[in-house]
CSV table of C-alpha atoms in Angstrom, one decimal:
chain,number,residue,atom,x,y,z
A,21,GLY,CA,107.9,87.6,268.8
A,22,ALA,CA,108.3,91.1,270.1
A,23,GLY,CA,108.8,93.9,267.6
A,24,VAL,CA,111.0,97.0,267.9
A,25,SER,CA,110.2,99.0,271.1
A,26,GLN,CA,111.0,102.5,271.9
A,27,SER,CA,110.8,104.6,275.1
A,28,PRO,CA,109.5,107.0,276.1
A,29,SER,CA,106.6,107.2,273.7
A,30,ASN,CA,106.3,110.9,274.4
A,31,LYS,CA,108.8,113.4,275.8
A,32,VAL,CA,108.2,117.0,276.6
A,33,THR,CA,111.3,119.0,277.5
A,34,GLU,CA,112.4,122.5,277.9
A,35,LYS,CA,114.7,124.2,275.4
A,36,GLY,CA,118.3,123.7,276.4
A,37,LYS,CA,117.8,120.4,278.2
A,38,ASP,CA,119.3,117.1,277.2
A,39,VAL,CA,117.2,114.1,276.3
A,40,GLU,CA,117.8,110.4,275.8
A,41,LEU,CA,115.6,108.2,273.6
A,42,ARG,CA,115.9,104.5,273.8
A,43,CYS,CA,115.4,101.7,271.2
A,44,ASP,CA,115.2,98.0,271.7
A,45,PRO,CA,115.5,96.2,268.3
A,46,ILE,CA,114.1,92.9,267.4
A,47,SER,CA,116.3,90.1,268.9
A,48,GLY,CA,118.9,88.9,266.4
A,49,HIS,CA,118.7,92.0,264.2
A,50,THR,CA,122.2,93.2,263.6
A,51,ALA,CA,121.3,96.4,261.8
A,52,LEU,CA,119.7,99.4,263.6
A,53,TYR,CA,118.6,102.8,262.2
A,54,TRP,CA,117.4,106.0,263.7
A,55,TYR,CA,115.2,108.4,261.7
A,56,ARG,CA,113.5,111.7,262.4
A,57,GLN,CA,110.0,112.4,261.1
A,58,SER,CA,108.9,116.0,261.2
A,59,LEU,CA,105.4,117.1,260.5
A,60,GLY,CA,104.6,116.9,256.8
A,61,GLN,CA,108.1,115.5,256.0
A,62,GLY,CA,109.4,112.1,255.1
A,63,LEU,CA,111.7,110.1,257.2
A,64,GLU,CA,115.1,111.7,257.6
A,65,PHE,CA,117.9,109.2,258.1
A,66,LEU,CA,120.0,110.0,261.1
A,67,ILE,CA,122.4,107.1,261.9
A,68,TYR,CA,123.0,103.4,261.1
A,69,PHE,CA,124.6,100.7,263.2
A,70,GLN,CA,125.6,97.3,261.8
A,71,GLY,CA,127.2,94.8,264.1
A,72,ASN,CA,130.6,95.9,265.3
A,73,SER,CA,131.3,98.1,262.3
A,74,ALA,CA,131.7,101.9,262.7
A,75,PRO,CA,128.3,103.5,262.5
A,76,ASP,CA,127.2,105.7,259.6
A,77,LYS,CA,126.6,109.0,261.3
A,78,SER,CA,126.2,111.0,258.1
A,79,GLY,CA,122.6,112.0,258.8
A,80,LEU,CA,123.1,113.5,262.2
A,81,PRO,CA,122.0,117.2,261.8
A,82,SER,CA,124.5,118.7,264.3
A,83,ASP,CA,127.0,117.8,266.9
A,84,ARG,CA,124.3,118.0,269.5
A,85,PHE,CA,123.0,114.7,268.3
A,86,SER,CA,124.8,111.4,269.2
A,87,ALA,CA,123.9,107.8,269.4
A,88,GLU,CA,125.4,104.6,270.8
A,89,ARG,CA,124.6,101.0,270.7
A,90,THR,CA,125.6,98.8,273.6
A,91,GLY,CA,126.3,95.2,273.2
A,92,GLY,CA,125.0,95.2,269.7
A,93,SER,CA,121.5,95.5,270.9
A,94,VAL,CA,119.9,98.5,272.7
A,95,SER,CA,120.6,101.9,271.3
A,96,THR,CA,120.3,105.4,272.8
A,97,LEU,CA,119.9,108.6,270.8
A,98,THR,CA,121.0,111.6,272.8
A,99,ILE,CA,120.1,115.2,271.9
A,100,GLN,CA,122.0,117.8,273.9
A,101,ARG,CA,120.9,121.4,274.5
A,102,THR,CA,117.6,120.7,272.7
A,103,GLN,CA,116.1,123.3,270.4
A,104,GLN,CA,112.5,123.8,269.3
A,105,GLU,CA,113.4,122.6,265.8
A,106,ASP,CA,114.3,119.3,267.3
A,107,SER,CA,110.6,118.6,268.0
A,108,ALA,CA,109.7,115.6,265.9
A,109,VAL,CA,108.9,111.9,266.0
A,110,TYR,CA,112.1,109.9,266.3
A,111,LEU,CA,111.8,106.4,264.8
A,112,CYS,CA,114.0,103.4,265.3
A,113,ALA,CA,114.1,100.5,262.9
A,114,SER,CA,116.0,97.2,262.8
A,115,SER,CA,116.8,94.7,260.1
A,116,LEU,CA,118.7,91.6,259.0
A,117,PRO,CA,120.9,92.9,256.3
A,118,GLN,CA,121.3,89.5,254.7
A,119,LEU,CA,117.6,89.6,253.9
A,120,GLY,CA,117.7,92.7,251.9
A,121,TYR,CA,117.6,95.3,254.6
A,122,GLU,CA,113.8,95.1,255.1
A,123,GLN,CA,113.3,97.4,258.0
A,124,TYR,CA,111.0,96.9,261.0
A,125,PHE,CA,110.0,100.1,262.7
A,126,GLY,CA,109.2,100.9,266.3
A,127,PRO,CA,106.3,103.1,267.2
A,128,GLY,CA,108.5,106.2,267.7
A,129,THR,CA,109.1,108.7,270.4
A,130,ARG,CA,107.3,112.0,270.0
A,131,LEU,CA,109.7,114.8,271.2
A,132,THR,CA,108.3,118.2,272.0
A,133,VAL,CA,110.7,121.0,272.9
A,134,THR,CA,109.0,123.9,274.6
B,28,GLN,CA,119.6,113.1,242.6
B,29,GLN,CA,118.9,111.4,245.9
B,30,GLN,CA,115.4,112.7,246.2
B,31,VAL,CA,112.2,110.7,245.8
B,32,LYS,CA,109.3,113.0,245.0
B,33,GLN,CA,105.9,111.9,246.2
B,34,SER,CA,102.4,113.2,245.3
B,35,PRO,CA,99.8,114.0,246.3
B,36,GLN,CA,100.4,115.2,249.8
B,37,SER,CA,96.9,114.2,250.8
B,38,LEU,CA,94.1,112.2,249.2
B,39,ILE,CA,90.4,111.7,249.9
B,40,VAL,CA,88.7,108.8,248.3
B,41,GLN,CA,85.2,107.3,248.6
B,42,LYS,CA,84.9,103.8,249.9
B,43,GLY,CA,85.2,101.3,247.1
B,44,GLY,CA,87.2,103.8,245.0
B,45,ILE,CA,90.8,103.5,243.7
B,46,SER,CA,93.5,105.4,245.5
B,47,ILE,CA,96.6,106.3,243.5
B,48,ILE,CA,99.8,107.7,244.9
B,49,ASN,CA,102.8,108.5,242.7
B,50,CYS,CA,106.5,108.7,243.2
B,51,ALA,CA,109.4,109.8,241.0
B,52,TYR,CA,113.1,109.4,241.4
B,53,GLU,CA,116.3,110.6,239.7
B,54,ASN,CA,119.0,108.1,240.6
B,55,THR,CA,118.9,105.2,238.1
B,56,ALA,CA,121.0,103.2,240.5
B,57,PHE,CA,118.0,102.6,242.8
B,58,ASP,CA,117.0,99.0,242.5
B,59,TYR,CA,114.4,98.4,245.3
B,60,PHE,CA,111.2,100.4,245.7
B,61,PRO,CA,109.1,99.7,248.8
B,62,TRP,CA,105.9,101.3,250.0
B,63,TYR,CA,105.3,101.8,253.7
B,64,GLN,CA,102.0,102.2,255.5
B,65,GLN,CA,101.8,104.2,258.7
B,66,PHE,CA,98.9,104.5,261.1
B,67,PRO,CA,98.7,107.3,263.7
B,68,GLY,CA,100.9,106.6,266.6
B,69,LYS,CA,102.6,103.6,264.9
B,70,GLY,CA,105.8,103.2,263.0
B,71,PRO,CA,105.8,102.6,259.3
B,72,ALA,CA,105.2,99.0,258.1
B,73,LEU,CA,106.3,97.5,254.8
B,74,LEU,CA,103.3,97.1,252.6
B,75,ILE,CA,104.6,96.0,249.2
B,76,ALA,CA,107.8,96.4,247.3
B,77,ILE,CA,109.0,96.0,243.7
B,78,ARG,CA,112.3,95.7,241.8
B,79,PRO,CA,112.9,97.3,238.4
B,80,ASP,CA,112.9,94.0,236.5
B,81,VAL,CA,109.1,93.9,236.6
B,82,SER,CA,106.5,96.5,235.7
B,83,GLU,CA,103.8,95.5,238.1
B,84,LYS,CA,103.4,93.7,241.4
B,85,LYS,CA,100.1,92.9,243.0
B,86,GLU,CA,99.3,91.8,246.5
B,87,GLY,CA,95.6,91.6,247.3
B,88,ARG,CA,94.1,95.1,246.8
B,89,PHE,CA,97.5,96.7,246.5
B,90,THR,CA,99.4,97.1,243.3
B,91,ILE,CA,102.7,98.8,242.4
B,92,SER,CA,103.1,100.0,238.9
B,93,PHE,CA,106.7,100.7,237.8
B,94,ASN,CA,107.8,102.7,234.8
B,95,LYS,CA,111.6,102.4,234.5
B,96,SER,CA,112.0,104.7,231.5
B,97,ALA,CA,110.0,107.5,233.2
B,98,LYS,CA,111.6,106.8,236.6
B,99,GLN,CA,108.2,106.7,238.2
B,100,PHE,CA,106.3,104.2,240.4
B,101,SER,CA,102.9,104.3,241.9
B,102,LEU,CA,100.8,102.6,244.4
B,103,HIS,CA,97.2,101.7,243.6
B,104,ILE,CA,94.8,100.7,246.3
B,105,MET,CA,91.7,99.0,244.7
B,106,ASP,CA,88.3,98.9,246.5
B,107,SER,CA,89.7,101.4,249.1
B,108,GLN,CA,88.3,100.9,252.6
B,109,PRO,CA,88.1,103.2,255.6
B,110,GLY,CA,90.7,100.9,257.3
B,111,ASP,CA,93.2,101.9,254.6
B,112,SER,CA,93.2,105.5,255.9
B,113,ALA,CA,96.8,106.0,256.8
B,114,THR,CA,99.9,107.8,255.6
B,115,TYR,CA,101.8,106.1,252.8
B,116,PHE,CA,105.5,106.5,252.1
B,117,CYS,CA,107.3,105.4,249.0
B,118,ALA,CA,111.0,104.8,249.3
B,119,ALA,CA,114.0,103.9,247.1
B,120,ASN,CA,117.1,101.9,247.9
B,121,ARG,CA,120.2,100.8,245.9
B,122,GLY,CA,121.2,97.6,247.6
B,123,THR,CA,122.4,99.2,250.7
B,124,TYR,CA,121.0,100.1,254.1
B,125,LYS,CA,120.2,103.7,253.1
B,126,TYR,CA,116.6,104.3,252.1
B,127,ILE,CA,115.4,107.5,250.6
B,128,PHE,CA,111.9,108.2,251.6
B,129,GLY,CA,109.2,110.3,250.0
B,130,THR,CA,107.4,113.0,252.0
B,131,GLY,CA,104.3,110.9,252.5
B,132,THR,CA,100.7,110.9,251.4
B,133,ARG,CA,97.9,111.1,253.9
B,134,LEU,CA,95.0,109.0,252.6
B,135,LYS,CA,91.5,109.3,254.0
B,136,VAL,CA,88.8,106.9,252.8
B,137,LEU,CA,85.3,108.0,253.4
B,138,ALA,CA,82.8,105.5,254.6
């Protein structure tokens, strides 16, 4: 079956512009995560969605970052007024919590803010 | 207390050699320790994982060694191959959705 897909694969934007990153999780996976991977750093947790529960937004670095998940499937991560420090690879993962939260990652979106 | 410290940052190994990557944690509540492998342009993929009730787990050429008293765990890649060249992340979890990831080790296996 299809894995987690993300689009676009690469995004170059000017400082101050807004960007939207999309994630399509594996069908049937109720849990969805967003991570940020900066050069030389580990994976930084951003946000977690599980079914109809309120998302855990504790990892979002500022109020310029927001995410939503429509219909329990597709998710969009939005970064407003992008800054150069937002440049990173944004990874999405999905999982079936009842199987121990093993996460399946998408290929990521490489965001470059110029 | 939530950190997982990973070393080395980068590693170069000859083909056929043993690659060893180490991780240390502080939070004794962690109860699941996976390793992820990431190739360039791809997302991380689960490689092997261990729970603290065992000291070692082996899957093919990959072995996790776990030292509960020292709060350390390591990944050993036996007979390393050029195709193993990737970035490896350790992680820790305590039965929830939140994983704490190490900073990654970039492994290069020379042909």
